[in-house]
XYZ file of C-alpha atoms in Angstrom:
535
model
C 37.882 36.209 93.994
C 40.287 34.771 96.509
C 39.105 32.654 99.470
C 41.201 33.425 101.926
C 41.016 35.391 105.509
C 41.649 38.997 105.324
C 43.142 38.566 109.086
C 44.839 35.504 109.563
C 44.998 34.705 114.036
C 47.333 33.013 115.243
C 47.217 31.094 118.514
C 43.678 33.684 118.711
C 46.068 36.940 118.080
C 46.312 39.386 115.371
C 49.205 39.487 113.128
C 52.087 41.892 114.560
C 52.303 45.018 113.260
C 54.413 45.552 110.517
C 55.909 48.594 111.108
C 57.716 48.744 112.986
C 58.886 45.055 113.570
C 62.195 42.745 113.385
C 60.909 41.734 110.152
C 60.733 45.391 108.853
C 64.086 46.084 109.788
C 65.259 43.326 108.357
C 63.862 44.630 104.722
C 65.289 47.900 105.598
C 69.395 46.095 106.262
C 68.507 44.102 103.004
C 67.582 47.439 100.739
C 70.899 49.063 102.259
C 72.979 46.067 101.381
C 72.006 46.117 97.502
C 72.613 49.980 97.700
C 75.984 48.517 98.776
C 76.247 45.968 95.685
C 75.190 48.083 93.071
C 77.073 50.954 94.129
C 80.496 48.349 93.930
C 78.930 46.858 91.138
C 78.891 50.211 89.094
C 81.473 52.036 90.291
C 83.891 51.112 88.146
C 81.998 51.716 85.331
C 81.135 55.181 86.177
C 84.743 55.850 87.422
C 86.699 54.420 84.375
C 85.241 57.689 82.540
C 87.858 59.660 84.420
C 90.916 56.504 84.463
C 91.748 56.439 81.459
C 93.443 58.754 78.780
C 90.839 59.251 75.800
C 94.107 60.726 73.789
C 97.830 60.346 73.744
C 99.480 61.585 75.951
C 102.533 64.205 75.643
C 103.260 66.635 77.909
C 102.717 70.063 77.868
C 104.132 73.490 79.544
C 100.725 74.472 81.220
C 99.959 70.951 83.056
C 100.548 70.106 86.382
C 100.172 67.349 88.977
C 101.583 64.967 85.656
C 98.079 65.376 83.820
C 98.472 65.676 79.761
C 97.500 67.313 77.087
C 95.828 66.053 73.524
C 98.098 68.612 71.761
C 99.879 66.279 68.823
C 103.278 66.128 68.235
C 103.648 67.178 64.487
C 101.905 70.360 64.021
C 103.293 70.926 60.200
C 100.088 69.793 59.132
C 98.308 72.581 60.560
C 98.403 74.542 57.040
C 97.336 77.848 58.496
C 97.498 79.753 62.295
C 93.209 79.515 62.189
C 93.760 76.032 62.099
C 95.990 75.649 65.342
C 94.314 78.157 67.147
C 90.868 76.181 66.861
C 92.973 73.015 67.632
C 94.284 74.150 70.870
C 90.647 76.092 71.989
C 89.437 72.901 71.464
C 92.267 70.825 73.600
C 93.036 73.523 76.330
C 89.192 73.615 76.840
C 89.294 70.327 79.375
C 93.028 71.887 80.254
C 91.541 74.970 82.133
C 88.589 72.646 83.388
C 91.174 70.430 85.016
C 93.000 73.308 86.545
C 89.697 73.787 88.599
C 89.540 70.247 89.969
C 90.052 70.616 93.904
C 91.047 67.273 96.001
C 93.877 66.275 98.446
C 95.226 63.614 95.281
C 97.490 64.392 92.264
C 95.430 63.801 89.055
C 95.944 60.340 87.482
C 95.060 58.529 84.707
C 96.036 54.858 83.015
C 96.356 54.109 79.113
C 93.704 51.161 78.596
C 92.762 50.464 74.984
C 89.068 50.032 74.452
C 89.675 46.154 74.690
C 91.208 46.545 77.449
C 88.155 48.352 79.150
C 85.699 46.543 78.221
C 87.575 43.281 79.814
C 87.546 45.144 82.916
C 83.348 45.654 82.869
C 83.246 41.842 81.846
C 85.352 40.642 84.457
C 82.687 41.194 87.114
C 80.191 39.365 85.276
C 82.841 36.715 84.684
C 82.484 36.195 88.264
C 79.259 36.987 88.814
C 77.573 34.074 87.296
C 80.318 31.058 89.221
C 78.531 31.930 92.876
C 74.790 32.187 91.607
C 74.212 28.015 92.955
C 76.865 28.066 95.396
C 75.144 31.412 97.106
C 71.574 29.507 97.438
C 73.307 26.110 98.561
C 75.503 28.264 101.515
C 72.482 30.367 102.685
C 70.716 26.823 102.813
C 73.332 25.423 104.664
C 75.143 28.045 107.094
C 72.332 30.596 106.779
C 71.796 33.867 104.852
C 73.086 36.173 107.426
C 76.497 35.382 107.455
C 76.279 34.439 103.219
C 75.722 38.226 103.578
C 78.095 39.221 105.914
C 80.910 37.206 104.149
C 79.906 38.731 100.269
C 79.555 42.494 101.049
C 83.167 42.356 103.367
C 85.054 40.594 100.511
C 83.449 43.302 97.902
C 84.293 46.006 100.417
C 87.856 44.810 100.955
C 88.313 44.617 97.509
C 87.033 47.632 96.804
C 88.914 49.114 99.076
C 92.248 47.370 97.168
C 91.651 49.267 93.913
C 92.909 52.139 94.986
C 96.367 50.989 95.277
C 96.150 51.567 91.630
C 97.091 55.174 92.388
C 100.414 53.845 93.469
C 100.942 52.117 90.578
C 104.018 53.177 88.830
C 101.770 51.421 85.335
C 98.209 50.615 84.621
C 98.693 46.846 85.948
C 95.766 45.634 84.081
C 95.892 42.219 85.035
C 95.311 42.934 88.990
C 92.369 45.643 88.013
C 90.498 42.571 86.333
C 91.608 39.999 89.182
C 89.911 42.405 91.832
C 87.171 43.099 89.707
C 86.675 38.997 89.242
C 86.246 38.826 92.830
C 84.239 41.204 93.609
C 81.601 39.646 90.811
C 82.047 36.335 92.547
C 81.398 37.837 96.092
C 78.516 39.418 94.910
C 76.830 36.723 92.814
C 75.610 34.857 96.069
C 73.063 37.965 97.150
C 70.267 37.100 94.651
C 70.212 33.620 95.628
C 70.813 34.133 99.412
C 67.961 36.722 99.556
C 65.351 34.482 97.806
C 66.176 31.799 100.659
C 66.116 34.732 103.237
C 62.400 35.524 102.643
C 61.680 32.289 102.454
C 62.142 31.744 106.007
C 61.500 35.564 106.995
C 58.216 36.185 104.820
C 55.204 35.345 105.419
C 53.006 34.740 102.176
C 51.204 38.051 103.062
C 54.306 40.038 103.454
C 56.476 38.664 100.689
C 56.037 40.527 97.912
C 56.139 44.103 100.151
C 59.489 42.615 101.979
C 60.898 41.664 98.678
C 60.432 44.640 96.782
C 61.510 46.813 99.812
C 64.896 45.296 99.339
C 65.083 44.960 95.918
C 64.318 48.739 95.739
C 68.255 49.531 97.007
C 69.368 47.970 93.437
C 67.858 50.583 92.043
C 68.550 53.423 94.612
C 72.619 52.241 94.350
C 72.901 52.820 90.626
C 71.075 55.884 91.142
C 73.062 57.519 93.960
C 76.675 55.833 92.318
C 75.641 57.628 89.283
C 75.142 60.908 90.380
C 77.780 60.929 93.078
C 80.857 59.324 90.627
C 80.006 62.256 88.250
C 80.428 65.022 90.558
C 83.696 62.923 91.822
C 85.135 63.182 88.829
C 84.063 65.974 87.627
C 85.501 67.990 90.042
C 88.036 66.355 92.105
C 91.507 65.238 90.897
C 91.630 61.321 90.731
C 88.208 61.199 91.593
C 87.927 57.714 91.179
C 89.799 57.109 93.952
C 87.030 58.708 96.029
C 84.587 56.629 94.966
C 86.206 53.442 95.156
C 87.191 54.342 98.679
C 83.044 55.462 99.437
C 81.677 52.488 98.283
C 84.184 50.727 100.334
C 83.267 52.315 103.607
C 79.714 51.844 103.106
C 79.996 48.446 102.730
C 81.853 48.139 106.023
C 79.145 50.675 108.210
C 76.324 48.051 106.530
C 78.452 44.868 107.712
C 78.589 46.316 111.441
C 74.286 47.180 111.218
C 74.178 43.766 109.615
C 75.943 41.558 111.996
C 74.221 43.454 114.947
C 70.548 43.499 114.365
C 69.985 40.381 111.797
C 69.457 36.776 111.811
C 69.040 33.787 109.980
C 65.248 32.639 111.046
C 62.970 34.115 113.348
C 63.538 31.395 115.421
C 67.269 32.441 116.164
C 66.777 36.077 116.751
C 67.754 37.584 119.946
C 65.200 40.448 120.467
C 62.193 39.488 118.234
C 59.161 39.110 120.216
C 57.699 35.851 120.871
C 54.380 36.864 119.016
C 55.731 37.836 115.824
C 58.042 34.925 115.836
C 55.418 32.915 116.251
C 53.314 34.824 113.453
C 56.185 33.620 111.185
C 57.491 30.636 111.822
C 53.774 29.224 111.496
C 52.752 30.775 108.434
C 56.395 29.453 106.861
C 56.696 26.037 108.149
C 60.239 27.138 109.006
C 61.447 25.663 112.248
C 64.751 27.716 112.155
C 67.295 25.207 111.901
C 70.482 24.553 109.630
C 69.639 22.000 106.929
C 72.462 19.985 105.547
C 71.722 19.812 101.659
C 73.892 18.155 99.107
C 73.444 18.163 95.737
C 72.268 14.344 95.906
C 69.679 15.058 97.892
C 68.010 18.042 95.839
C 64.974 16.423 94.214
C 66.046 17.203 90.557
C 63.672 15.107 89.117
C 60.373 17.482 90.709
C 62.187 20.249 89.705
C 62.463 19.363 86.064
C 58.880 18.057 85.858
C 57.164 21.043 87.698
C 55.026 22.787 85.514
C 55.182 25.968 87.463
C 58.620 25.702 87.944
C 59.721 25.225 84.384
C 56.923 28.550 83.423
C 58.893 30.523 85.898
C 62.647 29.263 84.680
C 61.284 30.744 81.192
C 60.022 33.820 82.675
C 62.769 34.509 84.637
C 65.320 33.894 81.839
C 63.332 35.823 79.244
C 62.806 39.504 81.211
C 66.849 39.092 81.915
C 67.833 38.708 78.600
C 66.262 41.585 77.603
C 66.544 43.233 80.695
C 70.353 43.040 80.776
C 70.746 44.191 77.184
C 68.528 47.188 77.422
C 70.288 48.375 81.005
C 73.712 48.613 78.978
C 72.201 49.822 75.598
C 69.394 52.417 77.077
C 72.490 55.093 76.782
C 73.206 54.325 73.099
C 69.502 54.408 72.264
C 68.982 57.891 73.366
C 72.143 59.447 72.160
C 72.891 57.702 68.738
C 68.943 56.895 67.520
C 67.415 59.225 69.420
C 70.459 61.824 68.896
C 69.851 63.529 72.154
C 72.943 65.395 73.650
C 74.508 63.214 76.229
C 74.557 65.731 79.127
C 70.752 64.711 79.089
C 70.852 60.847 78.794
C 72.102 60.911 82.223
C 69.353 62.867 83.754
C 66.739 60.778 81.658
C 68.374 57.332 82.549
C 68.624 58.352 86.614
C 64.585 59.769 86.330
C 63.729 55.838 84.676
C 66.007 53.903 87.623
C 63.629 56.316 89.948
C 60.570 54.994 88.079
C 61.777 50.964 88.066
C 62.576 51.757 92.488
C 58.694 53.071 92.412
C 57.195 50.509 90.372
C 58.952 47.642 92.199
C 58.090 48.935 95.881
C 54.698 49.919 94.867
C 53.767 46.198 92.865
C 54.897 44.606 96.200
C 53.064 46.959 98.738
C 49.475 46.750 96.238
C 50.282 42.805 95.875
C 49.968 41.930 99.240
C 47.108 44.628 100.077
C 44.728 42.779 97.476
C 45.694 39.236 98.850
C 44.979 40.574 102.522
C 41.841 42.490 101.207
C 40.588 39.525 99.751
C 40.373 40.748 96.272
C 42.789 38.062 94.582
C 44.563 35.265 95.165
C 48.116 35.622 95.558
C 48.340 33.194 92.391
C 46.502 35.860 90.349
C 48.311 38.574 91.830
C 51.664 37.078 91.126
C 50.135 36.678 87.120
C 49.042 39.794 86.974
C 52.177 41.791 87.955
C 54.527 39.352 85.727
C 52.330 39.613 82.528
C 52.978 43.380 83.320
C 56.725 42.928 83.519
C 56.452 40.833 80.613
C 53.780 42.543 78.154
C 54.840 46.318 78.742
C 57.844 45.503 77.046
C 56.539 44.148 74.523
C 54.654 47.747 73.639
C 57.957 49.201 74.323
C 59.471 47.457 71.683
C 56.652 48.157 69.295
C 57.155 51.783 70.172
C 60.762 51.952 69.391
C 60.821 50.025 66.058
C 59.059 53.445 64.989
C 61.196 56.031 67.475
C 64.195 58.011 65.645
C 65.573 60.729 66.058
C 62.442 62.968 64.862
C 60.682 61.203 67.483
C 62.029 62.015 70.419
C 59.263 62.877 72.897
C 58.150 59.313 71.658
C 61.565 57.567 72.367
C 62.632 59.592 76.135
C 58.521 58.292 77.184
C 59.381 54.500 75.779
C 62.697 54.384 77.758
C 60.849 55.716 80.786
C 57.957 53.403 80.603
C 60.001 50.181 80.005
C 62.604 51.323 83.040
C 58.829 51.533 85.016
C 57.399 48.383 83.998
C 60.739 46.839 84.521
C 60.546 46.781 87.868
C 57.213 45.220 88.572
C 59.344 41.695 88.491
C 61.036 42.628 91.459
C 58.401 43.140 93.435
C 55.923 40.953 92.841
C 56.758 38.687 89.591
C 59.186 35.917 88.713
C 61.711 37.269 91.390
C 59.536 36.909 94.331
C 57.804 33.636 92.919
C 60.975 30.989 93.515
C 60.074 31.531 97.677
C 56.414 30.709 96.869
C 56.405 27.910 95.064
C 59.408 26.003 96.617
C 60.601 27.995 100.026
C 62.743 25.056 101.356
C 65.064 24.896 98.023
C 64.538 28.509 96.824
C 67.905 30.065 96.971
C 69.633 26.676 95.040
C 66.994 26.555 92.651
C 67.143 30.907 91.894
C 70.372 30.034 91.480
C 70.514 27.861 88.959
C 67.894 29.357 87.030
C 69.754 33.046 88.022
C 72.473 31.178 86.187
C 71.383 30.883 82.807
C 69.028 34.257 83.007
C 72.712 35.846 83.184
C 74.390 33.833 80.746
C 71.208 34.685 78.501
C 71.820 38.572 79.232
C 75.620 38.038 77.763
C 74.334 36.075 75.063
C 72.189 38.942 74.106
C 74.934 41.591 74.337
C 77.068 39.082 71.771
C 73.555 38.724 69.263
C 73.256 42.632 69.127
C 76.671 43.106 68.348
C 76.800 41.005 65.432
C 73.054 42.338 64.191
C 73.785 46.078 64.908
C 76.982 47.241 62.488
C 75.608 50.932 62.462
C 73.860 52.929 64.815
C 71.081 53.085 62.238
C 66.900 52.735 62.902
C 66.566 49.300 60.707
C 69.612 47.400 61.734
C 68.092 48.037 65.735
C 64.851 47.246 64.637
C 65.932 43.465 63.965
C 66.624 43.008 67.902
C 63.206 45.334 68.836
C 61.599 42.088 66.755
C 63.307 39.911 68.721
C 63.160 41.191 72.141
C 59.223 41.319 71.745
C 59.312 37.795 70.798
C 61.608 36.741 73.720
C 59.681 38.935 76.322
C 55.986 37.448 74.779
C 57.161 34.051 75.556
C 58.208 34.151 78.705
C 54.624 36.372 79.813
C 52.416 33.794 78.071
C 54.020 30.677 79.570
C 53.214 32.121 82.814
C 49.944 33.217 82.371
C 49.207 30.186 81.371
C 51.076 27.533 83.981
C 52.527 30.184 86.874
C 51.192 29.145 90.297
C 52.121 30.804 93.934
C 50.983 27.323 95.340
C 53.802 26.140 97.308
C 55.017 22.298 96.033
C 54.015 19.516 98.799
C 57.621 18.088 97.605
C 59.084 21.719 98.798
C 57.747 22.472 101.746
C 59.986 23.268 104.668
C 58.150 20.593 106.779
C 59.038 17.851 103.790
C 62.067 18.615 103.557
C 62.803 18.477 107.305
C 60.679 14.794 106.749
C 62.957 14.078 103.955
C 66.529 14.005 106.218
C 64.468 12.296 109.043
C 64.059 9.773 106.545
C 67.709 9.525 105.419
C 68.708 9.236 109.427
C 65.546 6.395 110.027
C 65.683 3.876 107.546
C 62.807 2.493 109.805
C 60.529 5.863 109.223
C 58.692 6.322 105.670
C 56.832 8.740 103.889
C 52.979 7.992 104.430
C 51.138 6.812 101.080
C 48.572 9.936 101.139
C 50.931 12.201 101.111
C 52.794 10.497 98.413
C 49.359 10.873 96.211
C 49.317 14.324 97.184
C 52.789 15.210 95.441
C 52.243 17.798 92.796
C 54.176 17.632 89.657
């Protein structure tokens, strides 16, 4: 049982409410700037369906607007006129469909090789994983808000530039990848940036139902980019372009909400109310102002000898290496194991992203109501909901070693119930813990560990790849082994060392004692509080 207040007064007042509040809002801005990210994060993806020629290209008498047909060339080895006529019912099929596409745009299309596609996905995770440490070091140093405000408007911009591709007179592959290289570095400073945001913004109490409020958008983006990109291209001429140019604007409406109503601290807000400023300030230690950091003055060694720290670097890395692989593989699970008609992966895959959203608000919102209740510490509360994260897919995996295609109630439940349990990290697991356990060098040190969890997620993409030669049940079930392995580690080390105790070497107020020091050579850090250091 936990031993701390239910209602926690300060200066003899009850906490503000939370709804509505500065803070709130805040949460709110934050979930609509990941449905921003993700959206640009997957548009391409969703888009390139509808870019690029799946045949070669010749033209033919019933096309228009310069779209072409999969007709071949040399028909002479069509030995009889059955033989043509179910060739071209099968080619003029997604002829007559494209005669129905509406839209204000000439249909257009570009000639990528499958290489040359799958460069393009990469090249935003090529970027993505240069700005994790730089994005926690920046929203240390010049504050979140305008880290933010600076990622989502270069993203938006460049956005915005790939649809000069339309103008194009050739596929100019090389400035597709360059644009989608920056928009993966732009966006790899949110993660970070929002880990130092809460820090500041979050009261213990709160964290875990801020945190998952925003984290829910990630979800809610891929969602809504999925479902609107395939209407877009289904039935609009070049409608890539329209979603390019969507998740453009959206970006820019966010940036004016953003820069209007936000902050960096509490302390710096214009129209938050002295009471709930004070209700958060306190219960953070943050006194709301910049803090120089170099790398030279990050305490390295307490990082690297924390015991809770290291746990939740394992953690962390573990659920995104399998987390990453399973996001991009999910689709060729159902349709070549499972054998399930494609036109239904998609409705499957958007119902499990609607599960993870639920699972990740709902962990943070019942994590913070048993702290405040008094019915757990927020140490056991952040064990229990990352054992969940960790252990569920662990069953998951157990469950699809034995799911083929003559299972497939068995397999559509397992992808369902690992997209579910997915998201209980987000809202009150390893993602929240980093602003726990060391608030005044949380976004640098999510950064770094962000770092590797990513590199880990390509690594597993490459180990599948050379494991998995045929979309057969016992070639898959070698990484199932493995991904229960990975995913039991990183629960158990947890369990076993995870803390939500903030470090005495990480505390806002140390750290703020720390430059003090630096500027007084004459000032030093009392013994007792030396003693007191945790490792």
């Amino acid at each position: 049982m936990g031993t701390g207040q239910t209602i926690i007064l300060v200066d003899g007042e009850a906490p503000p409410r939370f709804i509505p509040s500065t803070r709130f809002t805040l949460g709110l801005l934050v979930f609509f700037a990941f449905i921003v990210q993700y959206a640009q994060r997957v548009n391409l993806p969703i888009a390139i369906v509808c870019m690029v020629n799946r045949t070669k290209a010749v033209e033919h008498p019933l096309l228009f607007n310069g779209t072409t047909s999969a007709i071949p060339n040399d028909l002479s080895r069509y030995s009889n006129k059955n033989d043509l006529l179910d060739l071209t019912s099968t080619t003029l099929k997604p002829i007559v469909k494209a005669l129905h596409k509406r839209g204000f745009l000439d249909e257009k299309k570009f000639n990528w090789i499958e290489l040359q596609q799958q460069i393009l996905l990469g090249g935003y995770w090529a970027g993505y994983i240069f700005t994790q440490m730089p994005g926690g070091w920046l929203a240390t140093t010049i504050g979140a808000k305008w880290v933010y405000a600076g990622s989502l408007f270069t993203s938006s911009v460049t956005s915005l530039a790939m649809t000069s591709m339309y103008l194009m007179p050739s596929t100019h592959f090389t400035l597709m990848f360059t644009l989608r290289f920056i928009i993966g570095l732009a966006h790899g400073v949110l993660f970070p940036a929002t880990i130092a945001l809460w820090s500041l913004w979050a009261v213990p109490q709160e964290r875990s139902t801020l945190a998952s409020i925003g984290f829910c958008g990630t979800q809610f983006g891929t969602s809504l980019t999925m479902l609107l990109g395939g209407l877009l291209c289904r039935y609009l001429s070049s409608g890539w372009m329209y979603l390019f140019s969507f998740t453009s604007v959206i970006g820019f409406i966010w940036l004016c909400l953003w820069i209007t109503f936000t902050s960096d601290s509490p302390s710096n807000h214009r129209t938050i109310s002295s009471h709930e400023r004070d209700y958060i300030c306190k219960l953070t230690g943050s006194t709301g102002k910049k803090r120089s950091m170099s790398l030279g003055s990050i305490p390295w060694k307490n990082i690297f000898t924390s015991k809770p720290l290291i746990a939740l670097f394992i953690s962390h890395i573990a659920n995104l290496f399998g987390l990453f692989f399973f996001l991009t593989n999910l689709g060729k699970i159902l349709t070549e194991l499972l054998r399930i008609p494609t036109q239904y992966t998609g409705y499957i895959l958007a119902c499990g992203f609607f599960l993870t959203l639920l699972s990740s608000l709902s962990s943070g919102i019942i994590a913070d109501n048993l702290v405040r209740s008094n019915v757990m510490t927020l140490t056991t509360a952040r064990k229990l909901f990352n054992s969940l994260t960790s252990f569920i897919p662990v069953l998951c995996m157990i469950s699809f070693y034995f799911c083929d295609h003559s299972r497939k109630l068995l397999g559509i439940a397992t992808v369902l119930v690992y997209l579910a349990g997915s998201g209980l990290g987000y809202g009150s697991g390893y993602c929240v813990n980093f602003a726990d356990i060391v608030p005044a060098y949380s976004g640098v040190i999510f950064g770094f560990a962000n770092t590797f969890a990513s590199l880990a997620g390509l690594i597993g993409n490459i180990v599948a790849g050379m494991v998995v030669t045929k979309p057969v049940l016992e070639q898959w079930r070698k990484l199932y082994v493995m991904f229960a392995i990975v995913y039991f580690i990183g629960g158990i080390v947890f369990l076993f060392f995870g803390t939500a105790v903030p470090r005495k070497w990480a505390k806002f107020q140390s750290a703020v004692a720390e430059k003090e020091k630096k500027l007084n050579d004459e000032e030093s850090v009392p013994m007792n509080e030396q003693k007191q250091i945790k490792a």
